[in-house]
Amino acid sequence: MTENKFFIPAPTDMCIIVTYRCPMRCSMCNIWNYPTGKAQEITPEEIKRLPNVKFINITGGEPFVREDLNEIVKICFTKAPRVVISTSGWYEERIIELAEKFPRIGIRISMEGLSEKNDELRGKKGGFDKGLRTLLTLKDMKIKDIGFGCTVSNNNSADMLALYRLSNALGMEFATAAFHNSYYFHKYDNRITNKDEVCGNFEKLVNLQLKEHHPKSWFRAYFNMGLINYIEGNKRLLPCEAGLVNFFVDPCGDIYPCNGLEETYWMEKMGNIRETPDFQNIWHSEQARKVREMVHKCPKNCWMVGTASPVMKKYIRNPLLWALKNKIRSLSGKPPILNK
């Protein structure tokens, strides 16, 4: 940790969970069983109290259930140059309408596999068709920051590879995750039991990404190598600085360091933007310092994009050297070295 009592850096990344309402019925997430009421949810005026950052992710639940999402996005673009919404893709027309108003918006549609597998895991028939149709429409509209997001569990890692090839063919982004347990998902039994198969497919993905020409893909290969490391139960490749370089805001205005907390281990918020309207008072509070110390000692070793991406940028030397070394190995026909 780089924090000291004299200097607390400003955060670079912010995730706003605008609702816990969701139309999907995902097997790896129980948010839909614990929806927020409209009156509970953070308002656009309260979002104005949050700081300027480099990147904002708007997520849920399903963000597009919010009738005032346009206003939220407008405010977010005053606070960050890049704003990405994570969505199920269920509300096709709402997504298209928002993209027409904000052509710089990023859209990541969650897909857990091809049609049959996606609809099975996300609990809604027709979800894959809606998501793909929405992405194709956005592409026709020349919205640039679009793509798939895939959460890998026990029986969809092969479909992950197919989705990656589809995203490449369409010229779209491809984000990955492995399922985790946390208060946020209301899940505590997510556990990958077929590690050899899942890690083997992630290794194939790493190899494919290293063969690409764009350096961004090589850094994604590093991230996916980190997922292999996580699934195998190893220590994180980079330190976790949740609550220092990034933070999460829940629908009720609570500020958390990350979305991977579990009461079984520990769970502390840094403050609440409703109770303390000046964000700087939260960020520099004794409670925030206490939370950062708990993050420093956290035993979970999570590897989620919300907390891994900011430290990959901060400690760029580590992923950069790995990417360059393994790109050279790829060009020589050698497999990657799956460690830092």
GROMACS .gro file of C-alpha atoms in nm:
model
  340
    1MET     CA    1   0.000   0.000   0.000
    2THR     CA    2   0.122   0.348  -0.085
    3GLU     CA    3  -0.101   0.530   0.162
    4ASN     CA    4   0.055   0.732   0.442
    5LYS     CA    5  -0.097   0.965   0.695
    6PHE     CA    6   0.024   1.272   0.505
    7PHE     CA    7  -0.097   1.193   0.152
    8ILE     CA    8  -0.400   1.007   0.021
    9PRO     CA    9  -0.411   1.004  -0.361
   10ALA     CA   10  -0.732   1.084  -0.543
   11PRO     CA   11  -0.912   0.776  -0.682
   12THR     CA   12  -0.891   0.708  -1.054
   13ASP     CA   13  -1.180   0.461  -1.093
   14MET     CA   14  -1.536   0.466  -0.962
   15CYS     CA   15  -1.815   0.211  -0.991
   16ILE     CA   16  -2.172   0.325  -0.927
   17ILE     CA   17  -2.422   0.048  -0.855
   18VAL     CA   18  -2.738   0.239  -0.942
   19THR     CA   19  -2.988  -0.036  -0.850
   20TYR     CA   20  -3.023  -0.392  -0.728
   21ARG     CA   21  -3.337  -0.440  -0.938
   22CYS     CA   22  -3.282  -0.686  -1.221
   23PRO     CA   23  -3.502  -0.879  -1.469
   24MET     CA   24  -3.252  -1.164  -1.504
   25ARG     CA   25  -3.236  -1.476  -1.287
   26CYS     CA   26  -2.867  -1.561  -1.302
   27SER     CA   27  -2.750  -1.879  -1.134
   28MET     CA   28  -2.424  -1.724  -1.013
   29CYS     CA   29  -2.584  -1.407  -0.871
   30ASN     CA   30  -2.880  -1.356  -0.638
   31ILE     CA   31  -2.913  -0.977  -0.667
   32TRP     CA   32  -3.256  -1.028  -0.823
   33ASN     CA   33  -3.378  -1.178  -0.494
   34TYR     CA   34  -3.281  -0.861  -0.306
   35PRO     CA   35  -3.406  -0.567  -0.517
   36THR     CA   36  -3.387  -0.209  -0.398
   37GLY     CA   37  -3.697   0.007  -0.393
   38LYS     CA   38  -3.695   0.310  -0.620
   39ALA     CA   39  -3.706   0.546  -0.322
   40GLN     CA   40  -3.388   0.389  -0.178
   41GLU     CA   41  -3.173   0.435  -0.484
   42ILE     CA   42  -2.902   0.698  -0.523
   43THR     CA   43  -3.027   1.008  -0.705
   44PRO     CA   44  -2.860   1.210  -0.980
   45GLU     CA   45  -2.819   1.498  -0.732
   46GLU     CA   46  -2.633   1.267  -0.493
   47ILE     CA   47  -2.412   1.143  -0.776
   48LYS     CA   48  -2.304   1.504  -0.831
   49ARG     CA   49  -2.133   1.485  -0.490
   50LEU     CA   50  -1.892   1.216  -0.612
   51PRO     CA   51  -1.541   1.311  -0.732
   52ASN     CA   52  -1.394   1.351  -1.078
   53VAL     CA   53  -1.209   1.036  -1.189
   54LYS     CA   54  -1.065   0.885  -1.506
   55PHE     CA   55  -1.319   0.604  -1.545
   56ILE     CA   56  -1.674   0.531  -1.430
   57ASN     CA   57  -1.854   0.199  -1.453
   58ILE     CA   58  -2.231   0.212  -1.409
   59THR     CA   59  -2.373  -0.124  -1.307
   60GLY     CA   60  -2.648  -0.296  -1.111
   61GLY     CA   61  -2.862  -0.507  -1.095
   62GLU     CA   62  -2.972  -0.386  -1.432
   63PRO     CA   63  -2.895  -0.013  -1.482
   64PHE     CA   64  -3.153   0.023  -1.757
   65VAL     CA   65  -3.442  -0.027  -1.515
   66ARG     CA   66  -3.361   0.325  -1.395
   67GLU     CA   67  -3.595   0.569  -1.567
   68ASP     CA   68  -3.349   0.852  -1.498
   69LEU     CA   69  -3.043   0.672  -1.637
   70ASN     CA   70  -2.998   0.938  -1.907
   71GLU     CA   71  -2.959   1.204  -1.638
   72ILE     CA   72  -2.716   0.984  -1.444
   73VAL     CA   73  -2.502   0.929  -1.754
   74LYS     CA   74  -2.503   1.301  -1.833
   75ILE     CA   75  -2.367   1.376  -1.485
   76CYS     CA   76  -2.111   1.096  -1.507
   77PHE     CA   77  -1.968   1.244  -1.827
   78THR     CA   78  -1.898   1.564  -1.635
   79LYS     CA   79  -1.693   1.359  -1.391
   80ALA     CA   80  -1.500   1.121  -1.619
   81PRO     CA   81  -1.393   1.110  -1.984
   82ARG     CA   82  -1.492   0.744  -2.009
   83VAL     CA   83  -1.820   0.595  -1.885
   84VAL     CA   84  -1.915   0.231  -1.940
   85ILE     CA   85  -2.247   0.067  -1.854
   86SER     CA   86  -2.257  -0.304  -1.770
   87THR     CA   87  -2.593  -0.448  -1.873
   88SER     CA   88  -2.777  -0.769  -1.948
   89GLY     CA   89  -2.891  -0.623  -2.280
   90TRP     CA   90  -3.250  -0.709  -2.194
   91TYR     CA   91  -3.385  -0.358  -2.258
   92GLU     CA   92  -3.285  -0.321  -2.622
   93GLU     CA   93  -3.472  -0.002  -2.706
   94ARG     CA   94  -3.357   0.181  -2.393
   95ILE     CA   95  -2.994   0.098  -2.468
   96ILE     CA   96  -3.021   0.221  -2.826
   97GLU     CA   97  -3.199   0.541  -2.721
   98LEU     CA   98  -2.931   0.619  -2.463
   99ALA     CA   99  -2.649   0.550  -2.712
  100GLU     CA  100  -2.810   0.791  -2.958
  101LYS     CA  101  -2.788   1.065  -2.695
  102PHE     CA  102  -2.442   0.971  -2.570
  103PRO     CA  103  -2.238   0.826  -2.859
  104ARG     CA  104  -1.924   0.815  -2.642
  105ILE     CA  105  -2.087   0.574  -2.398
  106GLY     CA  106  -1.937   0.231  -2.345
  107ILE     CA  107  -2.169  -0.069  -2.337
  108ARG     CA  108  -2.072  -0.414  -2.209
  109ILE     CA  109  -2.342  -0.675  -2.248
  110SER     CA  110  -2.312  -0.976  -2.021
  111MET     CA  111  -2.308  -1.302  -2.214
  112GLU     CA  112  -2.234  -1.626  -2.033
  113GLY     CA  113  -2.202  -1.835  -2.348
  114LEU     CA  114  -2.369  -1.897  -2.680
  115SER     CA  115  -2.746  -1.891  -2.705
  116GLU     CA  116  -2.846  -2.205  -2.512
  117LYS     CA  117  -2.580  -2.177  -2.242
  118ASN     CA  118  -2.630  -1.803  -2.190
  119ASP     CA  119  -3.006  -1.834  -2.148
  120GLU     CA  120  -2.964  -2.129  -1.913
  121LEU     CA  121  -2.719  -1.948  -1.685
  122ARG     CA  122  -2.895  -1.611  -1.696
  123GLY     CA  123  -3.238  -1.759  -1.644
  124LYS     CA  124  -3.418  -1.580  -1.926
  125LYS     CA  125  -3.497  -1.730  -2.262
  126GLY     CA  126  -3.408  -1.497  -2.548
  127GLY     CA  127  -3.142  -1.310  -2.353
  128PHE     CA  128  -2.860  -1.400  -2.593
  129ASP     CA  129  -3.061  -1.292  -2.897
  130LYS     CA  130  -3.149  -0.959  -2.736
  131GLY     CA  131  -2.790  -0.892  -2.634
  132LEU     CA  132  -2.637  -0.980  -2.970
  133ARG     CA  133  -2.901  -0.788  -3.162
  134THR     CA  134  -2.834  -0.484  -2.943
  135LEU     CA  135  -2.458  -0.502  -2.999
  136LEU     CA  136  -2.504  -0.532  -3.375
  137THR     CA  137  -2.733  -0.230  -3.375
  138LEU     CA  138  -2.480  -0.030  -3.172
  139LYS     CA  139  -2.209  -0.130  -3.418
  140ASP     CA  140  -2.422  -0.007  -3.707
  141MET     CA  141  -2.461   0.321  -3.516
  142LYS     CA  142  -2.079   0.341  -3.503
  143ILE     CA  143  -2.070   0.329  -3.122
  144LYS     CA  144  -1.708   0.233  -3.068
  145ASP     CA  145  -1.681   0.123  -2.703
  146ILE     CA  146  -1.898  -0.190  -2.714
  147GLY     CA  147  -1.851  -0.555  -2.640
  148PHE     CA  148  -1.921  -0.872  -2.448
  149GLY     CA  149  -1.863  -0.948  -2.081
  150CYS     CA  150  -1.842  -1.313  -1.980
  151THR     CA  151  -1.840  -1.451  -1.626
  152VAL     CA  152  -1.688  -1.798  -1.629
  153SER     CA  153  -1.825  -2.063  -1.396
  154ASN     CA  154  -1.808  -2.442  -1.397
  155ASN     CA  155  -1.960  -2.526  -1.733
  156ASN     CA  156  -1.925  -2.236  -1.973
  157SER     CA  157  -1.550  -2.190  -2.026
  158ALA     CA  158  -1.564  -2.356  -2.370
  159ASP     CA  159  -1.839  -2.114  -2.472
  160MET     CA  160  -1.616  -1.832  -2.345
  161LEU     CA  161  -1.371  -1.917  -2.622
  162ALA     CA  162  -1.649  -1.917  -2.881
  163LEU     CA  163  -1.768  -1.576  -2.758
  164TYR     CA  164  -1.413  -1.444  -2.781
  165ARG     CA  165  -1.392  -1.552  -3.146
  166LEU     CA  166  -1.732  -1.397  -3.214
  167SER     CA  167  -1.628  -1.068  -3.054
  168ASN     CA  168  -1.308  -1.066  -3.260
  169ALA     CA  169  -1.497  -1.132  -3.580
  170LEU     CA  170  -1.731  -0.842  -3.501
  171GLY     CA  171  -1.449  -0.609  -3.396
  172MET     CA  172  -1.584  -0.573  -3.042
  173GLU     CA  173  -1.431  -0.574  -2.694
  174PHE     CA  174  -1.425  -0.889  -2.482
  175ALA     CA  175  -1.412  -0.875  -2.100
  176THR     CA  176  -1.384  -1.174  -1.870
  177ALA     CA  177  -1.445  -1.261  -1.506
  178ALA     CA  178  -1.454  -1.572  -1.293
  179PHE     CA  179  -1.742  -1.602  -1.054
  180HIS     CA  180  -1.676  -1.487  -0.697
  181ASN     CA  181  -1.862  -1.490  -0.370
  182SER     CA  182  -1.960  -1.158  -0.213
  183TYR     CA  183  -2.226  -0.958  -0.035
  184TYR     CA  184  -2.290  -0.788  -0.369
  185PHE     CA  185  -2.397  -1.107  -0.546
  186HIS     CA  186  -2.559  -1.256  -0.232
  187LYS     CA  187  -2.372  -1.573  -0.321
  188TYR     CA  188  -2.143  -1.774  -0.097
  189ASP     CA  189  -2.129  -2.109  -0.278
  190ASN     CA  190  -1.971  -2.001  -0.608
  191ARG     CA  191  -1.678  -2.236  -0.646
  192ILE     CA  192  -1.506  -2.363  -0.959
  193THR     CA  193  -1.480  -2.739  -0.917
  194ASN     CA  194  -1.338  -2.834  -1.260
  195LYS     CA  195  -1.027  -2.618  -1.230
  196ASP     CA  196  -0.824  -2.807  -1.490
  197GLU     CA  197  -1.084  -2.757  -1.761
  198VAL     CA  198  -1.156  -2.393  -1.678
  199CYS     CA  199  -0.791  -2.296  -1.638
  200GLY     CA  200  -0.708  -2.486  -1.957
  201ASN     CA  201  -0.962  -2.280  -2.150
  202PHE     CA  202  -0.835  -1.959  -1.995
  203GLU     CA  203  -0.486  -2.059  -2.103
  204LYS     CA  204  -0.615  -2.104  -2.458
  205LEU     CA  205  -0.766  -1.757  -2.437
  206VAL     CA  206  -0.434  -1.613  -2.315
  207ASN     CA  207  -0.257  -1.773  -2.611
  208LEU     CA  208  -0.511  -1.633  -2.856
  209GLN     CA  209  -0.486  -1.282  -2.711
  210LEU     CA  210  -0.107  -1.287  -2.725
  211LYS     CA  211  -0.129  -1.368  -3.097
  212GLU     CA  212  -0.325  -1.048  -3.161
  213HIS     CA  213  -0.154  -0.736  -3.295
  214HIS     CA  214  -0.295  -0.481  -3.051
  215PRO     CA  215  -0.103  -0.436  -2.722
  216LYS     CA  216  -0.436  -0.395  -2.540
  217SER     CA  217  -0.499  -0.765  -2.605
  218TRP     CA  218  -0.166  -0.858  -2.448
  219PHE     CA  219  -0.264  -0.677  -2.129
  220ARG     CA  220  -0.597  -0.860  -2.134
  221ALA     CA  221  -0.395  -1.180  -2.158
  222TYR     CA  222  -0.218  -1.072  -1.838
  223PHE     CA  223  -0.554  -1.011  -1.670
  224ASN     CA  224  -0.675  -1.356  -1.775
  225MET     CA  225  -0.352  -1.507  -1.650
  226GLY     CA  226  -0.447  -1.343  -1.319
  227LEU     CA  227  -0.782  -1.523  -1.331
  228ILE     CA  228  -0.602  -1.856  -1.373
  229ASN     CA  229  -0.391  -1.762  -1.074
  230TYR     CA  230  -0.705  -1.675  -0.872
  231ILE     CA  231  -0.889  -1.996  -0.965
  232GLU     CA  232  -0.586  -2.199  -0.860
  233GLY     CA  233  -0.598  -2.032  -0.518
  234ASN     CA  234  -0.274  -1.838  -0.541
  235LYS     CA  235  -0.184  -1.492  -0.413
  236ARG     CA  236  -0.277  -1.193  -0.627
  237LEU     CA  237  -0.030  -1.092  -0.897
  238LEU     CA  238  -0.050  -0.728  -0.790
  239PRO     CA  239  -0.140  -0.568  -0.455
  240CYS     CA  240  -0.503  -0.484  -0.392
  241GLU     CA  241  -0.550  -0.112  -0.342
  242ALA     CA  242  -0.929  -0.110  -0.329
  243GLY     CA  243  -1.043   0.200  -0.145
  244LEU     CA  244  -0.728   0.383  -0.251
  245VAL     CA  245  -0.726   0.387  -0.632
  246ASN     CA  246  -1.091   0.291  -0.677
  247PHE     CA  247  -1.419   0.267  -0.486
  248PHE     CA  248  -1.777   0.142  -0.525
  249VAL     CA  249  -2.097   0.328  -0.446
  250ASP     CA  250  -2.400   0.112  -0.368
  251PRO     CA  251  -2.761   0.213  -0.447
  252CYS     CA  252  -2.809   0.354  -0.097
  253GLY     CA  253  -2.503   0.578  -0.117
  254ASP     CA  254  -2.265   0.363   0.088
  255ILE     CA  255  -1.900   0.388  -0.021
  256TYR     CA  256  -1.715   0.055  -0.024
  257PRO     CA  257  -1.361  -0.026  -0.134
  258CYS     CA  258  -1.482  -0.308  -0.360
  259ASN     CA  259  -1.772  -0.538  -0.438
  260GLY     CA  260  -1.600  -0.857  -0.322
  261LEU     CA  261  -1.655  -0.815   0.052
  262GLU     CA  262  -1.804  -1.093   0.263
  263GLU     CA  263  -1.912  -1.067   0.626
  264THR     CA  264  -1.750  -1.408   0.681
  265TYR     CA  265  -1.414  -1.233   0.638
  266TRP     CA  266  -1.488  -0.867   0.695
  267MET     CA  267  -1.717  -0.597   0.563
  268GLU     CA  268  -1.679  -0.227   0.636
  269LYS     CA  269  -1.795   0.077   0.445
  270MET     CA  270  -1.591   0.395   0.419
  271GLY     CA  271  -1.889   0.624   0.460
  272ASN     CA  272  -2.215   0.730   0.297
  273ILE     CA  273  -2.253   1.009   0.043
  274ARG     CA  274  -2.599   1.096   0.180
  275GLU     CA  275  -2.481   1.126   0.538
  276THR     CA  276  -2.155   1.301   0.441
  277PRO     CA  277  -2.219   1.508   0.126
  278ASP     CA  278  -1.855   1.616   0.092
  279PHE     CA  279  -1.680   1.312  -0.059
  280GLN     CA  280  -1.339   1.438   0.049
  281ASN     CA  281  -1.447   1.410   0.413
  282ILE     CA  282  -1.523   1.042   0.351
  283TRP     CA  283  -1.206   0.975   0.152
  284HIS     CA  284  -0.979   1.129   0.416
  285SER     CA  285  -1.167   1.003   0.721
  286GLU     CA  286  -1.039   0.779   0.998
  287GLN     CA  287  -1.297   0.520   0.889
  288ALA     CA  288  -1.153   0.519   0.537
  289ARG     CA  289  -0.805   0.470   0.681
  290LYS     CA  290  -0.934   0.176   0.885
  291VAL     CA  291  -1.094   0.021   0.576
  292ARG     CA  292  -0.771   0.055   0.376
  293GLU     CA  293  -0.583  -0.126   0.650
  294MET     CA  294  -0.840  -0.406   0.633
  295VAL     CA  295  -0.800  -0.422   0.255
  296HIS     CA  296  -0.425  -0.454   0.307
  297LYS     CA  297  -0.482  -0.761   0.527
  298CYS     CA  298  -0.772  -0.906   0.325
  299PRO     CA  299  -0.731  -1.285   0.278
  300LYS     CA  300  -0.955  -1.325  -0.028
  301ASN     CA  301  -0.708  -1.254  -0.312
  302CYS     CA  302  -0.992  -1.158  -0.547
  303TRP     CA  303  -0.911  -1.077  -0.909
  304MET     CA  304  -1.200  -0.867  -1.039
  305VAL     CA  305  -1.162  -0.613  -1.314
  306GLY     CA  306  -1.285  -0.327  -1.093
  307THR     CA  307  -0.990  -0.368  -0.857
  308ALA     CA  308  -0.734  -0.535  -1.086
  309SER     CA  309  -0.750  -0.285  -1.373
  310PRO     CA  310  -0.655   0.025  -1.168
  311VAL     CA  311  -0.347  -0.143  -1.018
  312MET     CA  312  -0.245  -0.285  -1.356
  313LYS     CA  313  -0.230   0.076  -1.474
  314LYS     CA  314  -0.060   0.198  -1.159
  315TYR     CA  315   0.203  -0.077  -1.154
  316ILE     CA  316   0.231  -0.089  -1.533
  317ARG     CA  317   0.585  -0.228  -1.528
  318ASN     CA  318   0.470  -0.573  -1.411
  319PRO     CA  319   0.206  -0.642  -1.678
  320LEU     CA  320   0.416  -0.463  -1.941
  321LEU     CA  321   0.721  -0.685  -1.890
  322TRP     CA  322   0.504  -0.997  -1.878
  323ALA     CA  323   0.321  -0.894  -2.196
  324LEU     CA  324   0.640  -0.817  -2.389
  325LYS     CA  325   0.815  -1.136  -2.277
  326ASN     CA  326   0.518  -1.355  -2.361
  327LYS     CA  327   0.444  -1.180  -2.689
  328ILE     CA  328   0.796  -1.272  -2.796
  329ARG     CA  329   0.735  -1.630  -2.682
  330SER     CA  330   0.410  -1.633  -2.881
  331LEU     CA  331   0.586  -1.515  -3.195
  332SER     CA  332   0.834  -1.800  -3.143
  333GLY     CA  333   0.555  -2.054  -3.111
  334LYS     CA  334   0.615  -2.104  -2.738
  335PRO     CA  335   0.341  -2.114  -2.472
  336PRO     CA  336   0.312  -1.825  -2.225
  337ILE     CA  337   0.468  -1.836  -1.882
  338LEU     CA  338   0.167  -1.827  -1.655
  339ASN     CA  339   0.312  -1.634  -1.367
  340LYS     CA  340   0.426  -1.274  -1.310
   0.00000   0.00000   0.00000
